[in-house]
Amino acid sequence: MEKKYILPMIPLRGLTVFPYTVLHFDVEREKSVKALEEAMMRNQLVFLTTQKQPEVDDPSIEDIYKVGTITKIKQMLKLPGNIIRVLVEGINRAEIKEIINSESFYEVEVIEKQTEEEIKKDAEIEALMRSVISAFEEYAEFAPKFPIDNLYNVTSIEEPGRLSDVITAHINLSPNQNHELMECFDVKKRLEKLLGFLFKEIEILNIARDINIKVRKKIDKAQKEYFLKEQLKVIKAELGETDEADQEVEEYRKKIEKADAPQEVKEKAYHELERLRKMSPGTAESSIIRTYLDWLIELPWNYETKDMLDLKRAEKILNEDHYGLQKVKERILEFLAVRSYYEKMKSPILCLVGPPGVGKTSFGRSIARAMDRKFVRMSLGGVRDEAEIRGHRRTYVGAIPGGIINSIKTAGSKNPVFLFDEIDKISSDFRGDPASAMLEVLDPEQNNTFRDHYLDLPFDLSKVLFITTANTLDTIPLPLIDRMEVIYISGYTEAEKIHIAKDYLIPRILKDHGVDENKIKIQDSAIIGIITEYTREAGVRLLEQNLSKIVRKAIKKIVEDDLRTIKIGKKNLQTYLGKPIYRFDKANLDNKIGMVTGLAWTRVGGDTLTIEASTMSGSGKLTLTGQLGDIMKESAEAGLSYIRANAEKYGIDKDFYKKLDIHVHVPEGATPKDGPSAGITIVTAMVSALKKIPVRGDTAMTGEITLTGKVLPIGGLKEKILAAHRAGIKKVVIPVENKRDLDEIPQSIKRRIDFKFVSNIDEVLKSVLVGDDEHDDKIS
């Protein structure tokens, strides 16, 4: 049966009041206060419903649910701040039919639905009630601090509608679930929904209980450990024992927590720390663990410096520190340019190959300064033990990490410029092959998980810019060369050396000796004199040593004679350096029979090579002296066979090999010599000796010869041409196929040397043998 009421209405925020329940709430809004006053003046009845959005301060009819509860006001209490606390009792559900007033307060006409007396209680409803009560009892077991008295009062209710409303008021449901039950006028459906909600809440409480049990166990274990540790501290204090070991372990633990390291590293560190905690502080093993933990904590696992990608600044720095070396500078600038577009680009692995003293090692430091990176250097000269690269395993006494990890720690970042110096000097013995260990380090596809034997943890080396230096590639294994980008650096010309001395070496030497630049002045003529008469090198190392010697002697003279300034020129150079060591004058360039100047490539640059040949009565024996290698001996034998086959062509007695012995000698016999490029030089010397015709002294040559007289190309042309220039050679004979290599020769050198390109030995002999027209005609 339906009943109509006209009642004041109070919209509640986040609260649902069900029939048959008693609760209190606070009223503060002006409309709600006036609705309370109106209800008290009438019959103390007020209609309570719920707002859809609690944050709305002045809700309209669209902002509230239409189904609510008719309640009776039991008590009102005024609190400070114009707040009224109201105690109400829910009577029955009702639904808003019409809004009567909404000006000063809400007044609505509501329709009350059927009462408990009108609900027929059948077997199905009875079964639902029992299921709900059983679920509610189970809920009460899990619910924290649920009053037992309330449980008894609830389960003794016999009216189904009242039972559902009272239980709903006692369980923790969401606002949407409460409203869903509030709008359900059908008692049977309401019980079914309530039962579903109860089962869901019980499941949630079950899960929460399991979680609480697990957390409690962990907390109890931690509390127990803490309690036992505190007891142990007190016991140790009573016994007079110190707790330095515990303090040390705690300090390590804090350091590990603060360390910016991968999780795998931290787990390893905690494992070792637990071992340390259980050990006696005085054992040898504890010292090993401490050292290991120090390495794990101090390594820059994730720290890297930020690259300076300003190309103009980088180019300026590279030019300030080094003269020339354009190929290397260009490669570094290319890397920086690409890095500015794509930061994840893998770093190149450069190998600078060239003679000593050209600035290979110091260039690595300049690259680091240009990129604003840390710089570390590791010399590989004479390294024989693989452990120097990968480290020793911790099972060995005195084990330490290898040089790579040690250098990374010194740098303090995971992306330094790392210079491997003298990589061609690595050797191997029974302790392993260090060159093979370098294969992983210098491979961008593998070095992101480089594993040092001591650490036994992967370390990322992919961000490191590796640079290697070498004098030659001959002794480097091919797989290692394949992993590197080889850049050849040739020796310097005389003009370049003068420029380097004036702009780089002299200012640095004066600064190192604390001398003002105006105090000691070294003139260009002195620099030229040092280059031509006191040094014979591809680089500038000896030049720097001689300049330093001059500065030291000049300082001594300034102090002894109390001089203001000193000038060093060509005239007084011998005063500081003594007599010249080398002389390149016309006496050395005279035309001589059987003496030819060849050009050779060595690990320290190019060099001139004098080859002498003489004949004597004998039976055709060929004697080779001067510590010649097998290849060079074979070239001499091939050359002699060619001369025998073409003796008449050159005006030589065809039976000379039966009457004469030939002796070919290369001076400086203590120095080993080898290679095929002296072929045409040896042939020219033998032809000159056999024909008794002199060879031009101002001419040098290089080229391999075949049995048919063809001249084959050679390598190291730039170094050889620079050596010829240093020796004062005016003309150089080279294979025609090497003509393309002249692009690498500086123009200043090309202008001073006359190049003769040859394809066969006839052209060689015609251009270097000094004779009359008859001889020239025979050769041509």
PDB file of N, CA and C in Angstrom, residues 5-6 59 83 119 198 209 266 309 337 454 502 541 626 665 674 732 770 778 780:
ATOM      1  N   TYR A   5       3.519  11.696   1.524  1.00  0.00           N
ATOM      2  CA  TYR A   5       3.909  12.638   2.560  1.00  0.00           C
ATOM      3  C   TYR A   5       4.486  13.879   1.891  1.00  0.00           C
ATOM      4  N   ILE A   6       4.321  15.023   2.554  1.00  0.00           N
ATOM      5  CA  ILE A   6       5.019  16.241   2.148  1.00  0.00           C
ATOM      6  C   ILE A   6       5.987  16.566   3.274  1.00  0.00           C
ATOM      7  N   PRO A  59      22.922  21.427  -4.457  1.00  0.00           N
ATOM      8  CA  PRO A  59      22.444  20.477  -5.474  1.00  0.00           C
ATOM      9  C   PRO A  59      21.035  20.814  -5.960  1.00  0.00           C
ATOM     10  N   ILE A  83      27.375  24.330  13.357  1.00  0.00           N
ATOM     11  CA  ILE A  83      27.159  22.943  12.932  1.00  0.00           C
ATOM     12  C   ILE A  83      26.149  22.299  13.865  1.00  0.00           C
ATOM     13  N   ILE A 119       4.626  -7.718   3.490  1.00  0.00           N
ATOM     14  CA  ILE A 119       5.515  -8.631   2.762  1.00  0.00           C
ATOM     15  C   ILE A 119       5.184 -10.064   3.151  1.00  0.00           C
ATOM     16  N   LEU A 198      27.785  -9.501  -0.142  1.00  0.00           N
ATOM     17  CA  LEU A 198      28.442 -10.101   1.024  1.00  0.00           C
ATOM     18  C   LEU A 198      29.533 -11.085   0.605  1.00  0.00           C
ATOM     19  N   ARG A 209      43.188 -10.563   4.700  1.00  0.00           N
ATOM     20  CA  ARG A 209      43.714 -11.287   5.860  1.00  0.00           C
ATOM     21  C   ARG A 209      45.015 -12.014   5.515  1.00  0.00           C
ATOM     22  N   LYS A 266      74.107  -4.872  -7.048  1.00  0.00           N
ATOM     23  CA  LYS A 266      73.717  -4.683  -5.650  1.00  0.00           C
ATOM     24  C   LYS A 266      73.413  -6.016  -4.964  1.00  0.00           C
ATOM     25  N   LEU A 309      79.253  18.706 -27.766  1.00  0.00           N
ATOM     26  CA  LEU A 309      79.012  18.439 -29.191  1.00  0.00           C
ATOM     27  C   LEU A 309      79.160  19.682 -30.069  1.00  0.00           C
ATOM     28  N   ALA A 337      79.515  15.060 -34.961  1.00  0.00           N
ATOM     29  CA  ALA A 337      78.372  15.524 -35.751  1.00  0.00           C
ATOM     30  C   ALA A 337      77.251  14.492 -35.745  1.00  0.00           C
ATOM     31  N   TYR A 454      87.977 -10.671 -12.073  1.00  0.00           N
ATOM     32  CA  TYR A 454      87.914 -10.345 -10.643  1.00  0.00           C
ATOM     33  C   TYR A 454      86.486  -9.979 -10.227  1.00  0.00           C
ATOM     34  N   LYS A 502     107.946  26.087 -33.694  1.00  0.00           N
ATOM     35  CA  LYS A 502     107.691  27.488 -33.336  1.00  0.00           C
ATOM     36  C   LYS A 502     106.389  27.666 -32.559  1.00  0.00           C
ATOM     37  N   ARG A 541     110.123  14.063 -31.818  1.00  0.00           N
ATOM     38  CA  ARG A 541     110.548  13.781 -30.445  1.00  0.00           C
ATOM     39  C   ARG A 541     112.000  14.219 -30.212  1.00  0.00           C
ATOM     40  N   GLY A 626     125.124  -7.573 -45.197  1.00  0.00           N
ATOM     41  CA  GLY A 626     124.382  -6.434 -44.626  1.00  0.00           C
ATOM     42  C   GLY A 626     123.156  -6.863 -43.871  1.00  0.00           C
ATOM     43  N   HIS A 665     126.425  -5.248 -51.086  1.00  0.00           N
ATOM     44  CA  HIS A 665     126.468  -4.952 -49.657  1.00  0.00           C
ATOM     45  C   HIS A 665     125.553  -3.762 -49.346  1.00  0.00           C
ATOM     46  N   ASP A 674     114.809  -5.973 -44.993  1.00  0.00           N
ATOM     47  CA  ASP A 674     114.061  -6.943 -45.788  1.00  0.00           C
ATOM     48  C   ASP A 674     112.983  -6.220 -46.576  1.00  0.00           C
ATOM     49  N   VAL A 732     113.547  11.278 -57.606  1.00  0.00           N
ATOM     50  CA  VAL A 732     113.115   9.991 -57.064  1.00  0.00           C
ATOM     51  C   VAL A 732     112.475   9.186 -58.187  1.00  0.00           C
ATOM     52  N   VAL A 770     124.847   7.516 -65.429  1.00  0.00           N
ATOM     53  CA  VAL A 770     125.521   8.677 -66.023  1.00  0.00           C
ATOM     54  C   VAL A 770     126.568   8.147 -67.013  1.00  0.00           C
ATOM     55  N   LYS A 778     122.091   2.197 -75.983  1.00  0.00           N
ATOM     56  CA  LYS A 778     121.945   0.767 -75.731  1.00  0.00           C
ATOM     57  C   LYS A 778     120.812   0.484 -74.758  1.00  0.00           C
ATOM     58  N   SER A 780     118.191   2.428 -74.198  1.00  0.00           N
ATOM     59  CA  SER A 780     116.894   2.742 -74.790  1.00  0.00           C
ATOM     60  C   SER A 780     116.505   1.702 -75.807  1.00  0.00           C
TER      61      SER A 780
END
